[in-house]
């Protein structure tokens, strides 16, 4: 099965509590010092990472680009990106080689950052523009996750029809409950912004809450899932997403993939 994706491989993590991860200095080449980072996951064979980046008020990074694509989501504070203001819940997608900035922290600002390579600034090699979205200005679309119980909604901020890569906000109503055990043929990456989410496959860890994160490899079984207060999370898939539901726990990713390739789920 051919895999087409721009997302770098990482170690499977299910899940990490953000409050338990230490802040460290974050000084990519080409930008001033002064930022800090919490690394939630890092590339297995590259400088890629997902994590929280904190900018003190007044911090300014110059106009520049990255060698690989980057996605940024403002969790707290406010930025100026060039002449565009980016407040809380703003999303930026910066393709490889595309220039953006200067980036100025108007307040103490925390960003959820996904870099698919080094965060070093390089000279732009493309005349394209970054995508900047004020997600608060978008309406929620009801319905997400074919085959799952009702009560899900989403805001899809990026979708690549070729690779299937998708980045979206997922909203779930209070007391939503899915009794299903499922897996997908794609990476599933999730950062909880607010609310709570409980998954039986990691019941010993308790509920996920704000700041908690997982990186789930393809074909890994998970669920059932439920929430008390509802939740909002930012999720990424690295290729086309499909829900496959199974009725027994304990299957390996290799067994799950073999079920799909044998036609077990074909109608």
mmCIF file of C-alpha atoms in Angstrom:
data_model
loop_
_atom_site.group_PDB
_atom_site.id
_atom_site.type_symbol
_atom_site.label_atom_id
_atom_site.label_comp_id
_atom_site.label_asym_id
_atom_site.label_seq_id
_atom_site.Cartn_x
_atom_site.Cartn_y
_atom_site.Cartn_z
ATOM 1 C CA UNK A 1 0.000 0.000 0.000
ATOM 2 C CA UNK A 2 1.599 3.260 -1.127
ATOM 3 C CA UNK A 3 1.682 6.042 1.457
ATOM 4 C CA UNK A 4 1.822 9.650 0.266
ATOM 5 C CA UNK A 5 2.281 12.166 3.064
ATOM 6 C CA UNK A 6 4.267 15.271 3.984
ATOM 7 C CA UNK A 7 4.022 14.493 7.698
ATOM 8 C CA UNK A 8 7.182 13.156 9.332
ATOM 9 C CA UNK A 9 7.086 9.909 11.349
ATOM 10 C CA UNK A 10 7.082 10.209 15.133
ATOM 11 C CA UNK A 11 7.052 7.920 18.133
ATOM 12 C CA UNK A 12 3.612 6.597 19.099
ATOM 13 C CA UNK A 13 2.405 8.523 22.174
ATOM 14 C CA UNK A 14 -0.966 7.885 23.819
ATOM 15 C CA UNK A 15 -1.082 10.161 25.677
ATOM 16 C CA UNK A 16 1.089 12.832 27.358
ATOM 17 C CA UNK A 17 -0.119 15.464 29.812
ATOM 18 C CA UNK A 18 1.100 18.875 28.741
ATOM 19 C CA UNK A 19 1.540 20.036 32.332
ATOM 20 C CA UNK A 20 4.171 17.318 32.853
ATOM 21 C CA UNK A 21 6.353 18.529 29.960
ATOM 22 C CA UNK A 22 9.055 21.064 30.800
ATOM 23 C CA UNK A 23 9.609 24.338 28.991
ATOM 24 C CA UNK A 24 13.026 24.679 27.325
ATOM 25 C CA UNK A 25 14.707 27.394 25.269
ATOM 26 C CA UNK A 26 13.766 27.599 21.585
ATOM 27 C CA UNK A 27 16.221 29.492 19.389
ATOM 28 C CA UNK A 28 16.000 28.487 15.705
ATOM 29 C CA UNK A 29 18.567 29.992 13.366
ATOM 30 C CA UNK A 30 17.545 33.297 11.814
ATOM 31 C CA UNK A 31 15.343 34.469 14.694
ATOM 32 C CA UNK A 32 16.132 36.236 17.980
ATOM 33 C CA UNK A 33 16.386 34.292 21.218
ATOM 34 C CA UNK A 34 13.665 34.577 23.836
ATOM 35 C CA UNK A 35 11.124 31.922 22.899
ATOM 36 C CA UNK A 36 10.468 28.712 24.830
ATOM 37 C CA UNK A 37 9.048 25.356 23.761
ATOM 38 C CA UNK A 38 7.361 22.264 25.180
ATOM 39 C CA UNK A 39 8.132 19.351 22.870
ATOM 40 C CA UNK A 40 5.104 17.042 22.763
ATOM 41 C CA UNK A 41 6.538 14.783 20.071
ATOM 42 C CA UNK A 42 9.620 14.905 17.841
ATOM 43 C CA UNK A 43 10.529 13.466 14.447
ATOM 44 C CA UNK A 44 12.176 10.049 14.394
ATOM 45 C CA UNK A 45 14.517 10.958 11.543
ATOM 46 C CA UNK A 46 14.220 14.728 11.225
ATOM 47 C CA UNK A 47 14.058 17.974 13.199
ATOM 48 C CA UNK A 48 10.252 17.909 12.967
ATOM 49 C CA UNK A 49 8.184 18.353 16.109
ATOM 50 C CA UNK A 50 4.798 19.207 17.540
ATOM 51 C CA UNK A 51 4.725 21.319 20.650
ATOM 52 C CA UNK A 52 3.855 24.536 22.398
ATOM 53 C CA UNK A 53 5.894 27.649 21.613
ATOM 54 C CA UNK A 54 5.710 30.639 23.963
ATOM 55 C CA UNK A 55 6.595 34.173 22.809
ATOM 56 C CA UNK A 56 6.974 37.030 25.301
ATOM 57 C CA UNK A 57 5.147 40.267 24.545
ATOM 58 C CA UNK A 58 7.147 42.367 22.107
ATOM 59 C CA UNK A 59 9.068 39.466 20.611
ATOM 60 C CA UNK A 60 9.662 39.861 16.866
ATOM 61 C CA UNK A 61 10.853 37.253 14.350
ATOM 62 C CA UNK A 62 11.873 38.591 10.909
ATOM 63 C CA UNK A 63 10.336 37.725 7.552
ATOM 64 C CA UNK A 64 11.488 34.295 6.426
ATOM 65 C CA UNK A 65 10.498 30.769 5.408
ATOM 66 C CA UNK A 66 11.023 27.172 6.505
ATOM 67 C CA UNK A 67 12.464 24.315 4.457
ATOM 68 C CA UNK A 68 9.407 22.194 5.308
ATOM 69 C CA UNK A 69 5.771 23.076 5.949
ATOM 70 C CA UNK A 70 4.593 24.400 9.309
ATOM 71 C CA UNK A 71 1.191 24.797 10.972
ATOM 72 C CA UNK A 72 0.609 27.228 13.832
ATOM 73 C CA UNK A 73 -2.459 27.680 16.035
ATOM 74 C CA UNK A 74 -2.726 30.538 18.543
ATOM 75 C CA UNK A 75 -3.894 29.196 21.902
ATOM 76 C CA UNK A 76 -3.377 32.361 23.972
ATOM 77 C CA UNK A 77 -2.371 35.940 23.263
ATOM 78 C CA UNK A 78 -2.087 37.670 19.898
ATOM 79 C CA UNK A 79 0.342 37.963 17.001
ATOM 80 C CA UNK A 80 0.915 40.296 14.130
ATOM 81 C CA UNK A 81 1.960 38.379 11.016
ATOM 82 C CA UNK A 82 2.997 40.993 8.519
ATOM 83 C CA UNK A 83 0.039 43.365 8.512
ATOM 84 C CA UNK A 84 -2.467 40.701 9.641
ATOM 85 C CA UNK A 85 -3.605 40.399 13.251
ATOM 86 C CA UNK A 86 -3.882 36.856 14.595
ATOM 87 C CA UNK A 87 -5.716 36.533 17.879
ATOM 88 C CA UNK A 88 -6.684 33.509 19.909
ATOM 89 C CA UNK A 89 -7.845 30.563 17.748
ATOM 90 C CA UNK A 90 -6.106 31.863 14.620
ATOM 91 C CA UNK A 91 -4.580 29.195 12.363
ATOM 92 C CA UNK A 92 -1.605 29.590 9.997
ATOM 93 C CA UNK A 93 -0.409 27.153 7.354
ATOM 94 C CA UNK A 94 3.010 27.941 5.892
ATOM 95 C CA UNK A 95 4.031 25.654 2.990
ATOM 96 C CA UNK A 96 7.697 24.834 2.484
ATOM 97 C CA UNK A 97 9.619 27.809 1.106
ATOM 98 C CA UNK A 98 6.791 30.313 1.582
ATOM 99 C CA UNK A 99 7.795 33.531 3.294
ATOM 100 C CA UNK A 100 5.810 35.070 6.162
ATOM 101 C CA UNK A 101 6.257 37.722 8.808
ATOM 102 C CA UNK A 102 7.612 39.586 10.471
ATOM 103 C CA UNK A 103 5.901 37.805 13.367
ATOM 104 C CA UNK A 104 5.358 40.078 16.385
ATOM 105 C CA UNK A 105 3.924 38.992 19.745
ATOM 106 C CA UNK A 106 1.473 41.697 20.749
ATOM 107 C CA UNK A 107 0.931 39.987 24.122
ATOM 108 C CA UNK A 108 2.473 37.012 25.874
ATOM 109 C CA UNK A 109 1.467 34.381 23.326
ATOM 110 C CA UNK A 110 1.339 30.582 23.254
ATOM 111 C CA UNK A 111 1.178 28.724 19.940
ATOM 112 C CA UNK A 112 0.491 25.081 19.175
ATOM 113 C CA UNK A 113 3.158 24.451 16.524
ATOM 114 C CA UNK A 114 3.586 21.606 14.049
ATOM 115 C CA UNK A 115 6.879 21.782 12.155
ATOM 116 C CA UNK A 116 7.571 19.091 9.536
ATOM 117 C CA UNK A 117 11.273 19.924 9.581
ATOM 118 C CA UNK A 118 13.598 22.422 11.164
ATOM 119 C CA UNK A 119 12.078 25.630 12.530
ATOM 120 C CA UNK A 120 15.138 27.549 11.271
ATOM 121 C CA UNK A 121 14.337 30.534 9.063
ATOM 122 C CA UNK A 122 15.630 30.378 5.477
ATOM 123 C CA UNK A 123 15.285 32.560 2.401
ATOM 124 C CA UNK A 124 11.865 32.142 0.733
ATOM 125 C CA UNK A 125 11.858 30.071 -2.450
ATOM 126 C CA UNK A 126 8.198 30.603 -3.338
ATOM 127 C CA UNK A 127 6.073 33.643 -4.056
ATOM 128 C CA UNK A 128 2.970 32.007 -2.577
ATOM 129 C CA UNK A 129 1.223 33.330 0.511
ATOM 130 C CA UNK A 130 0.629 31.560 3.827
ATOM 131 C CA UNK A 131 -2.930 30.616 4.769
ATOM 132 C CA UNK A 132 -4.220 32.576 7.776
ATOM 133 C CA UNK A 133 -7.668 31.771 9.193
ATOM 134 C CA UNK A 134 -9.592 33.307 12.076
ATOM 135 C CA UNK A 135 -11.379 30.098 13.063
ATOM 136 C CA UNK A 136 -13.735 32.007 15.388
ATOM 137 C CA UNK A 137 -15.293 33.538 12.258
ATOM 138 C CA UNK A 138 -16.178 30.080 10.887
ATOM 139 C CA UNK A 139 -19.366 28.203 11.723
ATOM 140 C CA UNK A 140 -19.190 24.655 13.037
ATOM 141 C CA UNK A 141 -20.247 21.951 10.565
ATOM 142 C CA UNK A 142 -22.193 19.136 12.170
ATOM 143 C CA UNK A 143 -21.211 15.588 11.367
ATOM 144 C CA UNK A 144 -17.717 14.154 11.695
ATOM 145 C CA UNK A 145 -16.551 10.572 11.763
ATOM 146 C CA UNK A 146 -18.683 8.314 9.564
ATOM 147 C CA UNK A 147 -20.248 5.547 11.654
ATOM 148 C CA UNK A 148 -19.839 7.314 14.989
ATOM 149 C CA UNK A 149 -22.744 8.479 17.194
ATOM 150 C CA UNK A 150 -24.186 11.934 16.532
ATOM 151 C CA UNK A 151 -22.912 14.883 18.499
ATOM 152 C CA UNK A 152 -19.710 15.746 16.612
ATOM 153 C CA UNK A 153 -18.919 18.905 14.674
ATOM 154 C CA UNK A 154 -15.833 20.268 12.978
ATOM 155 C CA UNK A 155 -14.039 23.182 11.350
ATOM 156 C CA UNK A 156 -11.650 21.866 8.693
ATOM 157 C CA UNK A 157 -8.909 24.451 8.164
ATOM 158 C CA UNK A 158 -6.766 22.399 5.780
ATOM 159 C CA UNK A 159 -7.399 19.428 3.508
ATOM 160 C CA UNK A 160 -5.085 18.107 0.798
ATOM 161 C CA UNK A 161 -7.092 16.052 -1.685
ATOM 162 C CA UNK A 162 -3.943 14.344 -3.014
ATOM 163 C CA UNK A 163 -2.430 13.131 0.242
ATOM 164 C CA UNK A 164 -5.553 13.217 2.403
ATOM 165 C CA UNK A 165 -3.769 15.344 4.998
ATOM 166 C CA UNK A 166 -6.311 17.164 7.124
ATOM 167 C CA UNK A 167 -6.182 19.606 10.010
ATOM 168 C CA UNK A 168 -9.407 20.387 11.829
ATOM 169 C CA UNK A 169 -11.015 21.483 15.037
ATOM 170 C CA UNK A 170 -13.276 18.810 16.474
ATOM 171 C CA UNK A 171 -16.125 19.746 18.783
ATOM 172 C CA UNK A 172 -18.012 17.152 20.840
ATOM 173 C CA UNK A 173 -21.187 17.767 22.846
ATOM 174 C CA UNK A 174 -21.370 17.029 26.608
ATOM 175 C CA UNK A 175 -22.188 13.434 27.572
ATOM 176 C CA UNK A 176 -21.288 12.127 24.107
ATOM 177 C CA UNK A 177 -20.525 8.408 24.285
ATOM 178 C CA UNK A 178 -19.217 6.029 21.631
ATOM 179 C CA UNK A 179 -19.177 2.306 22.546
ATOM 180 C CA UNK A 180 -17.144 1.510 19.432
ATOM 181 C CA UNK A 181 -13.614 0.171 19.081
ATOM 182 C CA UNK A 182 -12.015 1.599 15.955
ATOM 183 C CA UNK A 183 -8.824 2.130 13.964
ATOM 184 C CA UNK A 184 -7.724 4.179 10.950
ATOM 185 C CA UNK A 185 -5.158 3.813 8.133
ATOM 186 C CA UNK A 186 -3.624 7.180 9.026
ATOM 187 C CA UNK A 187 -1.770 8.932 11.786
ATOM 188 C CA UNK A 188 -4.132 10.655 14.205
ATOM 189 C CA UNK A 189 -2.652 13.533 16.168
ATOM 190 C CA UNK A 190 -4.707 15.339 18.809
ATOM 191 C CA UNK A 191 -4.264 18.273 21.184
ATOM 192 C CA UNK A 192 -7.111 18.977 23.627
ATOM 193 C CA UNK A 193 -7.950 22.680 23.868
ATOM 194 C CA UNK A 194 -10.820 22.469 26.333
ATOM 195 C CA UNK A 195 -13.054 19.901 27.996
ATOM 196 C CA UNK A 196 -12.413 16.221 28.731
ATOM 197 C CA UNK A 197 -12.101 12.986 26.741
ATOM 198 C CA UNK A 198 -11.888 9.475 28.169
ATOM 199 C CA UNK A 199 -10.662 6.467 26.143
ATOM 200 C CA UNK A 200 -11.000 2.924 27.441
ATOM 201 C CA UNK A 201 -7.793 1.757 25.717
ATOM 202 C CA UNK A 202 -5.802 4.022 28.065
ATOM 203 C CA UNK A 203 -8.240 3.967 30.983
ATOM 204 C CA UNK A 204 -5.405 3.768 33.501
ATOM 205 C CA UNK A 205 -4.327 7.307 32.492
ATOM 206 C CA UNK A 206 -7.702 8.859 33.241
ATOM 207 C CA UNK A 207 -9.384 11.516 31.114
ATOM 208 C CA UNK A 208 -7.526 13.759 28.706
ATOM 209 C CA UNK A 209 -7.900 17.447 29.509
ATOM 210 C CA UNK A 210 -6.680 20.828 28.234
ATOM 211 C CA UNK A 211 -3.048 20.650 27.142
ATOM 212 C CA UNK A 212 -3.006 16.859 26.752
ATOM 213 C CA UNK A 213 -1.802 15.317 23.503
ATOM 214 C CA UNK A 214 -1.463 12.068 21.595
ATOM 215 C CA UNK A 215 0.225 10.872 18.395
ATOM 216 C CA UNK A 216 -1.460 7.647 17.303
ATOM 217 C CA UNK A 217 0.154 5.521 14.617
ATOM 218 C CA UNK A 218 -1.886 4.032 11.741
ATOM 219 C CA UNK A 219 -3.907 0.872 12.400
ATOM 220 C CA UNK A 220 -3.828 1.224 16.219
ATOM 221 C CA UNK A 221 -7.122 0.222 17.888
ATOM 222 C CA UNK A 222 -8.648 2.736 20.285
ATOM 223 C CA UNK A 223 -11.889 3.357 22.129
ATOM 224 C CA UNK A 224 -14.567 3.222 23.341
ATOM 225 C CA UNK A 225 -14.620 6.986 23.967
ATOM 226 C CA UNK A 226 -16.792 9.340 25.982
ATOM 227 C CA UNK A 227 -16.902 12.802 27.527
ATOM 228 C CA UNK A 228 -18.695 14.423 30.439
ATOM 229 C CA UNK A 229 -18.344 18.134 29.685
ATOM 230 C CA UNK A 230 -17.704 17.891 25.929
ATOM 231 C CA UNK A 231 -14.430 18.939 24.361
ATOM 232 C CA UNK A 232 -12.715 20.875 21.586
ATOM 233 C CA UNK A 233 -9.475 19.553 20.139
ATOM 234 C CA UNK A 234 -7.194 20.246 17.201
ATOM 235 C CA UNK A 235 -6.551 17.096 15.164
ATOM 236 C CA UNK A 236 -4.330 16.229 12.215
ATOM 237 C CA UNK A 237 -4.385 13.260 9.860
ATOM 238 C CA UNK A 238 -1.404 12.529 7.634
ATOM 239 C CA UNK A 239 -3.359 10.782 4.863
ATOM 240 C CA UNK A 240 -6.912 9.803 3.920
ATOM 241 C CA UNK A 241 -8.969 8.943 7.001
ATOM 242 C CA UNK A 242 -11.363 5.994 7.198
ATOM 243 C CA UNK A 243 -13.151 4.617 10.269
ATOM 244 C CA UNK A 244 -12.940 0.840 10.672
ATOM 245 C CA UNK A 245 -14.878 -0.679 13.582
ATOM 246 C CA UNK A 246 -14.050 -4.006 15.210
ATOM 247 C CA UNK A 247 -15.743 -6.028 17.930
ATOM 248 C CA UNK A 248 -12.757 -7.339 19.873
ATOM 249 C CA UNK A 249 -9.939 -5.648 21.748
ATOM 250 C CA UNK A 250 -6.307 -6.632 21.659
ATOM 251 C CA UNK A 251 -5.700 -6.809 17.915
ATOM 252 C CA UNK A 252 -2.328 -5.534 16.732
ATOM 253 C CA UNK A 253 -1.844 -2.846 14.073
ATOM 254 C CA UNK A 254 -0.552 -5.574 11.751
ATOM 255 C CA UNK A 255 -3.694 -7.652 12.295
ATOM 256 C CA UNK A 256 -5.939 -4.635 11.715
ATOM 257 C CA UNK A 257 -4.179 -3.740 8.472
ATOM 258 C CA UNK A 258 -4.399 -7.347 7.299
ATOM 259 C CA UNK A 259 -8.162 -7.311 7.916
ATOM 260 C CA UNK A 260 -8.540 -4.292 5.620
ATOM 261 C CA UNK A 261 -6.266 -5.663 2.906
ATOM 262 C CA UNK A 262 -8.070 -9.021 2.940
ATOM 263 C CA UNK A 263 -11.385 -7.305 2.164
ATOM 264 C CA UNK A 264 -12.898 -8.012 5.591
ATOM 265 C CA UNK A 265 -14.683 -4.645 5.644
ATOM 266 C CA UNK A 266 -15.828 -4.682 1.998
ATOM 267 C CA UNK A 267 -19.570 -4.570 1.487
#
